[in-house]
Amino acid sequence: MSHLTGDPKRHDLSSFEDSITGSCLCGSITITIHDNLFTKPRGHLCHCENCRKATGSIAAANLTIEGDKVKIKDRNHTLKCFADRATGSGDPVYRWFCAVDGNPILSKSDAMPGLVTISMGMMPVIPQPEMEGFAAHKHTWFKSPDGVKSYAMMRTGELMDE
Ligand SMILES: [Zn+2]
């Protein structure tokens, strides 16, 4: 088992003070975020149906950040985009993924110019999330992280009482 590197606890968080880098499953696409993500809770979980489908998971672990803090390398030109138009707002979400392994990479929306939403599962360590969106659509058995701000739907909308 010693060749397996997936334990987030093996990383010293001080090594991510300037940046953190992650890659897709096949290694074609690498993303570097130039920011220190570990000084306070950062990012959000998304419980919307579309994020569940796109990630194959109970919720998406996302981080929305200024696009100019993010560098993408697409070594084998496998980065592809799906325009997700089945959204509540009607604004498409552009979901970028690796065409070789299906790894979600990031998404963009015209409603959030200059910002990108990174799929944090690629990263060696995922920061504890600050918020969760579409909490009204959360599964009953899902236990949200302590202290998380729960928005009923969009993170620009109403907070939920818990
Ligand atoms: Zn890949």
Coordinates of N, CA, C and O and ligand atoms in Angstrom, one line a residue:
M1 N 0.8 -1.2 0.0 CA 0.0 0.0 0.0 C 0.9 1.3 0.0 O 0.3 2.4 -0.1
S2 N 2.2 1.1 0.2 CA 3.0 2.3 0.4 C 3.0 3.2 -0.9 O 3.4 4.4 -0.8
H3 N 2.7 2.7 -2.1 CA 2.7 3.5 -3.3 C 1.5 4.4 -3.4 O 1.4 5.3 -4.2
L4 N 0.5 4.2 -2.5 CA -0.7 5.0 -2.6 C -0.5 6.3 -1.8 O 0.0 6.3 -0.7
T5 N -0.8 7.4 -2.5 CA -0.5 8.7 -2.0 C -1.7 9.6 -1.6 O -1.6 10.8 -1.4
G6 N -2.8 8.9 -1.5 CA -4.1 9.7 -1.4 C -4.4 10.2 0.0 O -5.5 10.8 0.2
D7 N -3.6 10.0 1.0 CA -3.9 10.4 2.4 C -3.7 11.9 2.5 O -2.5 12.3 2.5
P8 N -4.7 12.7 2.7 CA -4.5 14.2 2.8 C -3.7 14.5 4.0 O -3.0 15.6 4.0
K9 N -3.7 13.7 5.0 CA -3.0 14.0 6.3 C -1.5 13.9 6.1 O -0.7 14.3 7.0
R10 N -1.0 13.3 5.0 CA 0.4 13.2 4.9 C 1.1 14.5 4.4 O 2.3 14.6 4.4
H11 N 0.2 15.5 4.0 CA 0.8 16.8 3.6 C 0.9 17.8 4.7 O -0.1 17.9 5.5
D12 N 2.0 18.5 4.7 CA 2.2 19.6 5.7 C 1.5 20.8 5.0 O 2.0 21.2 3.9
L13 N 0.5 21.4 5.6 CA -0.3 22.4 5.0 C 0.6 23.7 4.7 O 0.3 24.5 3.8
S14 N 1.7 23.8 5.4 CA 2.6 25.0 5.2 C 3.3 24.9 3.8 O 3.7 25.9 3.3
S15 N 3.2 23.7 3.2 CA 3.8 23.5 1.8 C 2.9 24.1 0.8 O 3.2 24.2 -0.4
F16 N 1.6 24.5 1.2 CA 0.7 25.1 0.3 C 0.4 26.6 0.5 O -0.6 27.1 0.1
E17 N 1.4 27.2 1.2 CA 1.2 28.7 1.5 C 1.1 29.5 0.3 O 0.3 30.5 0.2
D18 N 1.9 29.2 -0.8 CA 1.9 30.0 -2.0 C 0.9 29.5 -3.0 O 0.3 30.2 -3.8
S19 N 0.8 28.2 -3.1 CA 0.0 27.6 -4.2 C -0.3 26.1 -3.8 O 0.4 25.5 -3.0
I20 N -1.3 25.6 -4.5 CA -1.6 24.1 -4.5 C -1.8 23.7 -5.9 O -2.4 24.4 -6.7
T21 N -1.3 22.5 -6.2 CA -1.5 21.9 -7.5 C -2.1 20.5 -7.5 O -1.8 19.7 -6.6
G22 N -3.0 20.3 -8.4 CA -3.7 19.0 -8.5 C -3.8 18.6 -9.9 O -3.6 19.4 -10.8
S23 N -4.1 17.3 -10.2 CA -4.2 16.8 -11.5 C -5.4 15.9 -11.7 O -5.9 15.4 -10.7
C24 N -5.8 15.7 -12.9 CA -6.9 14.8 -13.2 C -6.3 13.3 -13.1 O -5.1 13.1 -12.9
L25 N -7.2 12.4 -13.2 CA -6.8 11.0 -12.9 C -5.7 10.5 -13.9 O -4.8 9.8 -13.5
C26 N -5.8 10.9 -15.2 CA -4.8 10.4 -16.2 C -3.6 11.3 -16.2 O -2.6 10.9 -16.8
G27 N -3.6 12.4 -15.5 CA -2.4 13.3 -15.4 C -2.3 14.3 -16.5 O -1.3 15.1 -16.5
S28 N -3.2 14.3 -17.5 CA -3.0 15.2 -18.6 C -3.2 16.6 -18.2 O -2.5 17.5 -18.7
I29 N -4.2 16.9 -17.3 CA -4.5 18.2 -16.9 C -4.0 18.5 -15.5 O -4.3 17.7 -14.6
T30 N -3.3 19.6 -15.4 CA -2.8 20.1 -14.1 C -3.4 21.4 -13.8 O -3.4 22.3 -14.7
I31 N -3.8 21.7 -12.5 CA -4.3 23.0 -12.1 C -3.6 23.4 -10.9 O -3.3 22.7 -10.0
T32 N -3.1 24.7 -11.0 CA -2.4 25.3 -9.8 C -3.2 26.5 -9.4 O -3.6 27.4 -10.2
I33 N -3.6 26.6 -8.1 CA -4.3 27.7 -7.5 C -3.2 28.5 -6.8 O -2.6 28.0 -5.8
H34 N -3.0 29.8 -7.2 CA -2.0 30.6 -6.5 C -2.7 31.4 -5.4 O -3.1 32.6 -5.6
D35 N -2.9 30.8 -4.2 CA -3.5 31.4 -3.1 C -3.2 30.5 -1.9 O -3.0 29.3 -2.1
N36 N -3.3 31.0 -0.7 CA -3.2 30.1 0.5 C -4.6 29.8 0.9 O -5.4 30.6 1.4
L37 N -5.0 28.5 0.7 CA -6.4 28.1 1.0 C -6.7 27.6 2.4 O -7.8 27.2 2.7
F38 N -5.6 27.6 3.2 CA -5.7 26.9 4.5 C -5.6 27.8 5.7 O -5.3 27.4 6.8
T39 N -5.9 29.1 5.6 CA -5.9 30.0 6.7 C -7.3 30.1 7.4 O -7.4 30.6 8.5
K40 N -8.3 29.7 6.7 CA -9.7 29.8 7.2 C -10.5 28.8 6.3 O -10.1 28.4 5.2
P41 N -11.8 28.5 6.6 CA -12.6 27.7 5.7 C -12.8 28.4 4.4 O -13.0 29.6 4.3
R42 N -12.6 27.6 3.3 CA -12.7 28.1 1.9 C -13.5 27.1 1.1 O -13.4 25.9 1.2
G43 N -14.2 27.7 0.1 CA -14.9 26.9 -0.9 C -16.3 26.5 -0.4 O -16.7 26.9 0.7
H44 N -16.9 25.7 -1.2 CA -18.3 25.3 -0.9 C -18.6 23.9 -1.4 O -18.0 23.4 -2.4
L45 N -19.5 23.3 -0.8 CA -20.1 22.0 -1.3 C -21.4 22.4 -2.1 O -22.1 23.4 -1.7
C46 N -21.6 21.7 -3.2 CA -22.8 22.0 -3.9 C -23.7 20.7 -4.0 O -23.2 19.7 -4.4
H47 N -24.9 20.9 -3.5 CA -25.9 19.7 -3.5 C -26.8 19.7 -4.6 O -27.8 19.0 -4.6
C48 N -26.6 20.5 -5.7 CA -27.6 20.5 -6.8 C -27.5 19.2 -7.6 O -26.5 18.6 -7.6
E49 N -28.6 18.9 -8.2 CA -28.7 17.7 -9.0 C -27.6 17.6 -10.0 O -27.0 16.5 -10.3
N50 N -27.4 18.7 -10.7 CA -26.4 18.7 -11.8 C -25.0 18.4 -11.3 O -24.2 17.7 -12.0
C51 N -24.6 19.0 -10.2 CA -23.3 18.7 -9.6 C -23.2 17.3 -9.2 O -22.1 16.7 -9.3
R52 N -24.3 16.7 -8.7 CA -24.2 15.3 -8.3 C -23.9 14.5 -9.5 O -23.1 13.5 -9.5
K53 N -24.6 14.8 -10.6 CA -24.4 14.0 -11.9 C -23.0 14.2 -12.4 O -22.3 13.2 -12.7
A54 N -22.5 15.4 -12.4 CA -21.2 15.7 -13.0 C -20.1 15.2 -12.2 O -19.0 14.9 -12.8
T55 N -20.3 15.0 -10.9 CA -19.2 14.5 -10.1 C -19.4 13.0 -9.8 O -18.4 12.4 -9.2
G56 N -20.6 12.5 -10.0 CA -20.9 11.1 -9.6 C -20.8 11.0 -8.1 O -20.5 9.9 -7.5
S57 N -21.2 12.0 -7.3 CA -20.9 12.0 -5.9 C -22.1 12.6 -5.1 O -23.0 13.2 -5.7
I58 N -22.1 12.5 -3.8 CA -23.2 13.0 -3.0 C -23.3 14.5 -3.0 O -24.3 15.1 -2.8
A59 N -22.1 15.1 -3.2 CA -22.1 16.6 -3.3 C -20.8 16.9 -4.0 O -19.8 16.2 -4.0
A60 N -20.7 18.1 -4.7 CA -19.5 18.6 -5.3 C -18.7 19.4 -4.3 O -19.3 20.2 -3.5
A61 N -17.4 19.2 -4.2 CA -16.5 20.0 -3.4 C -15.9 21.0 -4.3 O -15.0 20.7 -5.2
N62 N -16.3 22.3 -4.2 CA -15.9 23.3 -5.1 C -15.2 24.5 -4.5 O -15.4 24.7 -3.3
L63 N -14.5 25.2 -5.3 CA -13.9 26.5 -4.8 C -14.0 27.5 -5.9 O -13.5 27.3 -7.0
T64 N -14.7 28.6 -5.6 CA -14.9 29.6 -6.6 C -13.9 30.7 -6.3 O -13.7 31.2 -5.2
I65 N -13.1 31.1 -7.3 CA -11.9 32.0 -7.1 C -11.7 32.8 -8.4 O -12.1 32.3 -9.5
E66 N -11.0 33.9 -8.3 CA -10.6 34.7 -9.5 C -9.8 33.8 -10.4 O -8.8 33.2 -10.1
G67 N -10.2 33.9 -11.7 CA -9.6 33.1 -12.7 C -8.1 33.4 -12.9 O -7.3 32.6 -13.3
D68 N -7.7 34.7 -12.6 CA -6.3 35.0 -12.8 C -5.4 34.4 -11.7 O -4.1 34.6 -11.8
K69 N -5.9 33.8 -10.7 CA -5.1 33.1 -9.7 C -5.0 31.6 -10.0 O -4.4 30.8 -9.3
V70 N -5.5 31.2 -11.2 CA -5.5 29.8 -11.6 C -4.8 29.6 -12.9 O -5.0 30.3 -13.8
K71 N -3.8 28.6 -12.8 CA -3.1 28.2 -14.1 C -3.5 26.8 -14.4 O -3.4 25.9 -13.6
I72 N -3.8 26.6 -15.7 CA -4.2 25.3 -16.2 C -3.2 24.8 -17.2 O -2.8 25.6 -18.1
K73 N -2.7 23.6 -17.1 CA -1.9 23.0 -18.1 C -2.6 21.8 -18.7 O -3.1 21.0 -17.9
D74 N -2.7 21.7 -20.0 CA -3.5 20.7 -20.7 C -2.5 20.0 -21.6 O -2.6 20.1 -22.8
R75 N -1.7 19.2 -21.0 CA -0.5 18.6 -21.7 C -0.9 17.8 -22.9 O -0.3 17.9 -24.0
N76 N -2.0 17.0 -22.8 CA -2.4 16.1 -24.0 C -3.6 16.6 -24.7 O -4.2 15.9 -25.4
H77 N -4.0 17.9 -24.4 CA -5.1 18.5 -25.1 C -6.4 17.7 -24.9 O -7.1 17.4 -25.8
T78 N -6.6 17.3 -23.6 CA -7.8 16.5 -23.3 C -8.9 17.3 -22.6 O -10.0 16.8 -22.3
L79 N -8.7 18.7 -22.4 CA -9.7 19.5 -21.8 C -10.8 19.8 -22.7 O -10.6 20.3 -23.8
K80 N -12.0 19.4 -22.3 CA -13.2 19.6 -23.1 C -14.3 20.3 -22.3 O -14.3 20.2 -21.1
C81 N -15.3 20.9 -23.0 CA -16.3 21.7 -22.3 C -17.7 21.1 -22.6 O -18.0 20.8 -23.8
F82 N -18.5 21.0 -21.6 CA -19.9 20.7 -21.8 C -20.7 21.9 -21.3 O -20.6 22.3 -20.2
A83 N -21.6 22.4 -22.2 CA -22.4 23.6 -21.8 C -23.7 23.0 -21.2 O -24.6 22.4 -21.9
D84 N -23.8 23.1 -19.9 CA -24.9 22.6 -19.1 C -26.0 23.6 -19.0 O -25.9 24.6 -18.4
R85 N -27.0 23.4 -19.8 CA -28.1 24.4 -20.0 C -29.3 24.1 -19.1 O -30.3 24.8 -19.1
A86 N -29.3 22.9 -18.4 CA -30.5 22.5 -17.6 C -30.3 23.1 -16.2 O -30.3 22.4 -15.2
T87 N -30.2 24.4 -16.1 CA -30.0 25.1 -14.8 C -31.3 25.8 -14.4 O -32.1 26.2 -15.2
G88 N -31.4 26.0 -13.1 CA -32.6 26.7 -12.6 C -32.7 28.2 -13.1 O -33.8 28.6 -13.3
S89 N -31.5 28.8 -13.2 CA -31.5 30.2 -13.7 C -31.7 30.4 -15.2 O -32.0 31.4 -15.7
G90 N -31.4 29.3 -15.9 CA -31.4 29.4 -17.4 C -30.1 29.8 -17.9 O -29.9 29.7 -19.1
D91 N -29.2 30.3 -17.1 CA -27.8 30.6 -17.5 C -27.0 29.3 -17.6 O -27.0 28.6 -16.7
P92 N -26.4 29.1 -18.8 CA -25.6 27.9 -18.9 C -24.4 27.9 -17.9 O -23.8 28.9 -17.6
V93 N -24.1 26.7 -17.4 CA -22.8 26.5 -16.6 C -21.9 25.7 -17.6 O -22.3 24.7 -18.1
Y94 N -20.7 26.3 -17.8 CA -19.8 25.6 -18.7 C -18.9 24.7 -17.9 O -18.1 25.2 -17.1
R95 N -19.1 23.4 -18.0 CA -18.4 22.4 -17.2 C -17.2 21.8 -18.0 O -17.5 21.2 -19.0
W96 N -16.0 22.1 -17.6 CA -14.8 21.6 -18.2 C -14.4 20.3 -17.6 O -14.4 20.2 -16.3
F97 N -14.0 19.3 -18.4 CA -13.6 18.0 -17.9 C -12.5 17.4 -18.7 O -12.2 17.9 -19.8
C98 N -11.9 16.4 -18.2 CA -10.9 15.6 -19.0 C -11.6 14.6 -19.8 O -12.3 13.7 -19.3
A99 N -11.4 14.7 -21.2 CA -12.1 13.7 -22.1 C -11.5 12.3 -22.0 O -12.2 11.4 -22.5
V100 N -10.4 12.1 -21.4 CA -9.8 10.8 -21.2 C -10.4 10.0 -20.0 O -10.8 8.9 -20.1
D101 N -10.4 10.7 -18.9 CA -10.9 10.0 -17.7 C -12.2 10.5 -17.1 O -12.6 10.0 -16.1
G102 N -12.7 11.6 -17.7 CA -14.0 12.1 -17.2 C -13.9 12.9 -15.9 O -14.9 13.3 -15.3
N103 N -12.7 13.3 -15.5 CA -12.5 14.0 -14.3 C -13.1 15.4 -14.4 O -12.7 16.2 -15.4
P104 N -14.0 15.9 -13.6 CA -14.4 17.3 -13.6 C -13.2 18.2 -13.2 O -12.5 17.9 -12.3
I105 N -13.1 19.3 -14.0 CA -11.9 20.1 -13.7 C -12.4 21.5 -13.2 O -11.9 21.9 -12.1
L106 N -13.2 22.2 -13.9 CA -13.7 23.5 -13.4 C -15.0 23.8 -14.1 O -15.3 23.3 -15.2
S107 N -15.7 24.8 -13.6 CA -16.8 25.4 -14.3 C -16.8 26.9 -14.3 O -16.1 27.5 -13.5
K108 N -17.5 27.4 -15.3 CA -17.7 28.9 -15.4 C -19.1 29.2 -15.7 O -19.8 28.4 -16.3
S109 N -19.5 30.4 -15.4 CA -20.9 30.9 -15.7 C -20.8 32.3 -16.1 O -20.0 33.1 -15.5
D110 N -21.6 32.7 -17.1 CA -21.6 34.1 -17.5 C -22.0 35.1 -16.4 O -21.7 36.2 -16.4
A111 N -22.8 34.5 -15.4 CA -23.3 35.3 -14.3 C -22.2 35.6 -13.3 O -22.4 36.5 -12.5
M112 N -21.0 35.0 -13.4 CA -19.9 35.2 -12.5 C -18.6 35.5 -13.4 O -17.7 34.7 -13.4
P113 N -18.6 36.7 -14.0 CA -17.5 37.1 -14.9 C -16.2 37.1 -14.1 O -16.2 37.6 -13.0
G114 N -15.1 36.6 -14.6 CA -13.8 36.6 -14.0 C -13.6 35.5 -13.0 O -12.5 35.4 -12.5
L115 N -14.6 34.8 -12.6 CA -14.5 33.7 -11.6 C -14.5 32.4 -12.3 O -15.2 32.2 -13.3
V116 N -13.8 31.4 -11.6 CA -13.9 30.0 -12.0 C -14.2 29.2 -10.8 O -13.9 29.6 -9.7
T117 N -14.9 28.1 -11.0 CA -15.2 27.2 -9.9 C -14.4 25.9 -10.1 O -14.7 25.1 -11.0
I118 N -13.4 25.7 -9.2 CA -12.5 24.5 -9.4 C -13.2 23.3 -8.7 O -13.7 23.4 -7.6
S119 N -13.1 22.1 -9.4 CA -13.5 20.9 -8.8 C -12.4 20.4 -7.9 O -11.3 19.9 -8.4
M120 N -12.6 20.5 -6.6 CA -11.4 20.3 -5.6 C -11.0 18.9 -5.4 O -10.0 18.7 -4.8
G121 N -11.8 17.9 -5.9 CA -11.3 16.5 -5.7 C -10.0 16.2 -6.4 O -9.4 15.2 -6.0
M122 N -9.5 17.1 -7.3 CA -8.2 16.9 -7.9 C -7.1 17.2 -7.0 O -5.9 16.9 -7.3
M123 N -7.4 18.0 -5.9 CA -6.3 18.5 -5.1 C -5.8 17.5 -4.0 O -6.6 16.7 -3.5
P124 N -4.5 17.6 -3.6 CA -4.0 16.7 -2.6 C -4.7 16.8 -1.2 O -4.9 15.9 -0.5
V125 N -5.2 18.1 -1.0 CA -5.9 18.3 0.3 C -7.1 19.3 -0.1 O -6.8 20.3 -0.9
I126 N -8.2 19.1 0.4 CA -9.4 19.9 0.1 C -9.6 20.7 1.4 O -9.8 20.2 2.5
P127 N -9.7 22.1 1.3 CA -9.9 22.9 2.5 C -11.3 22.6 3.0 O -12.2 22.3 2.3
Q128 N -11.5 22.8 4.4 CA -12.8 22.7 5.0 C -13.7 23.7 4.4 O -13.3 24.9 4.3
P129 N -14.9 23.4 3.9 CA -15.7 24.4 3.2 C -16.3 25.4 4.1 O -16.6 25.1 5.2
E130 N -16.4 26.6 3.5 CA -17.1 27.7 4.2 C -18.6 27.7 4.1 O -19.3 28.1 5.0
M131 N -19.1 27.2 3.0 CA -20.5 27.3 2.6 C -20.9 26.0 1.9 O -20.1 25.2 1.5
E132 N -22.3 25.9 1.8 CA -22.8 24.9 0.9 C -24.0 25.5 0.2 O -24.8 26.3 0.8
G133 N -24.2 25.2 -1.1 CA -25.3 25.6 -1.9 C -26.3 24.5 -2.1 O -25.9 23.3 -2.0
F134 N -27.5 24.9 -2.5 CA -28.6 24.0 -2.7 C -28.8 23.0 -1.6 O -29.1 21.8 -1.7
A135 N -28.6 23.6 -0.3 CA -28.8 22.8 0.9 C -30.2 22.2 1.0 O -30.5 21.2 1.6
A136 N -31.2 22.9 0.3 CA -32.6 22.4 0.3 C -32.7 21.1 -0.4 O -33.7 20.4 -0.2
H137 N -31.7 20.8 -1.2 CA -31.7 19.5 -2.0 C -30.7 18.5 -1.5 O -30.4 17.5 -2.1
K138 N -30.3 18.7 -0.2 CA -29.3 17.8 0.4 C -30.0 16.5 0.8 O -31.1 16.5 1.2
H139 N -29.2 15.4 0.7 CA -29.7 14.1 1.2 C -29.9 14.1 2.7 O -29.1 14.8 3.4
T140 N -30.9 13.4 3.2 CA -31.2 13.4 4.6 C -30.0 12.9 5.4 O -29.8 13.3 6.6
W141 N -29.3 11.9 4.9 CA -28.2 11.2 5.6 C -26.9 12.0 5.6 O -25.9 11.6 6.2
F142 N -26.8 13.1 4.8 CA -25.6 13.8 4.7 C -25.4 14.7 5.9 O -26.2 15.5 6.2
K143 N -24.2 14.6 6.5 CA -23.9 15.4 7.7 C -23.0 16.6 7.2 O -21.9 16.4 6.7
S144 N -23.5 17.8 7.3 CA -22.7 19.0 6.8 C -21.6 19.3 7.8 O -21.8 19.0 9.0
P145 N -20.5 19.8 7.3 CA -19.4 20.1 8.1 C -19.8 21.2 9.2 O -20.6 22.0 8.9
D146 N -19.2 21.1 10.3 CA -19.4 22.1 11.4 C -19.2 23.5 10.9 O -18.2 23.8 10.2
G147 N -20.1 24.4 11.3 CA -19.9 25.9 11.0 C -20.2 26.3 9.6 O -20.0 27.5 9.3
V148 N -20.6 25.4 8.7 CA -20.8 25.7 7.3 C -22.0 26.6 7.2 O -23.0 26.4 7.9
K149 N -22.0 27.6 6.3 CA -23.1 28.5 6.0 C -24.0 27.8 4.9 O -23.4 27.5 3.9
S150 N -25.2 27.5 5.2 CA -26.1 26.7 4.3 C -27.0 27.6 3.6 O -27.9 28.2 4.2
Y151 N -26.8 27.7 2.3 CA -27.8 28.4 1.4 C -28.8 27.5 0.9 O -28.4 26.4 0.4
A152 N -30.1 27.9 0.9 CA -31.2 27.0 0.5 C -30.9 26.6 -1.0 O -31.0 25.4 -1.3
M153 N -30.6 27.6 -1.8 CA -30.4 27.3 -3.3 C -29.1 28.0 -3.6 O -28.0 27.5 -3.2
M154 N -29.1 29.0 -4.5 CA -27.9 29.7 -4.9 C -27.2 30.4 -3.7 O -27.9 30.8 -2.7
R155 N -25.9 30.5 -3.8 CA -25.1 31.1 -2.7 C -25.2 32.6 -2.7 O -24.7 33.3 -1.8
T156 N -26.0 33.2 -3.6 CA -26.3 34.6 -3.5 C -27.7 34.8 -2.9 O -28.2 35.9 -2.8
G157 N -28.4 33.7 -2.5 CA -29.8 33.8 -2.1 C -29.9 33.6 -0.6 O -29.1 34.1 0.2
E158 N -31.0 33.0 -0.2 CA -31.4 32.9 1.2 C -30.6 31.8 2.0 O -30.4 30.7 1.5
L159 N -30.2 32.2 3.2 CA -29.6 31.2 4.1 C -30.7 30.3 4.7 O -31.8 30.7 4.9
M160 N -30.3 29.1 5.1 CA -31.3 28.2 5.8 C -31.0 28.2 7.3 O -29.8 28.2 7.7
D161 N -32.0 28.0 8.1 CA -31.9 27.8 9.5 C -31.6 26.4 9.7 O -32.3 25.5 9.2
E162 N -30.6 26.1 10.6 CA -30.4 24.7 10.9 C -30.4 24.4 12.4 O -30.1 25.3 13.2
Ligands
ZN1 ZN -7.2 13.3 -17.5

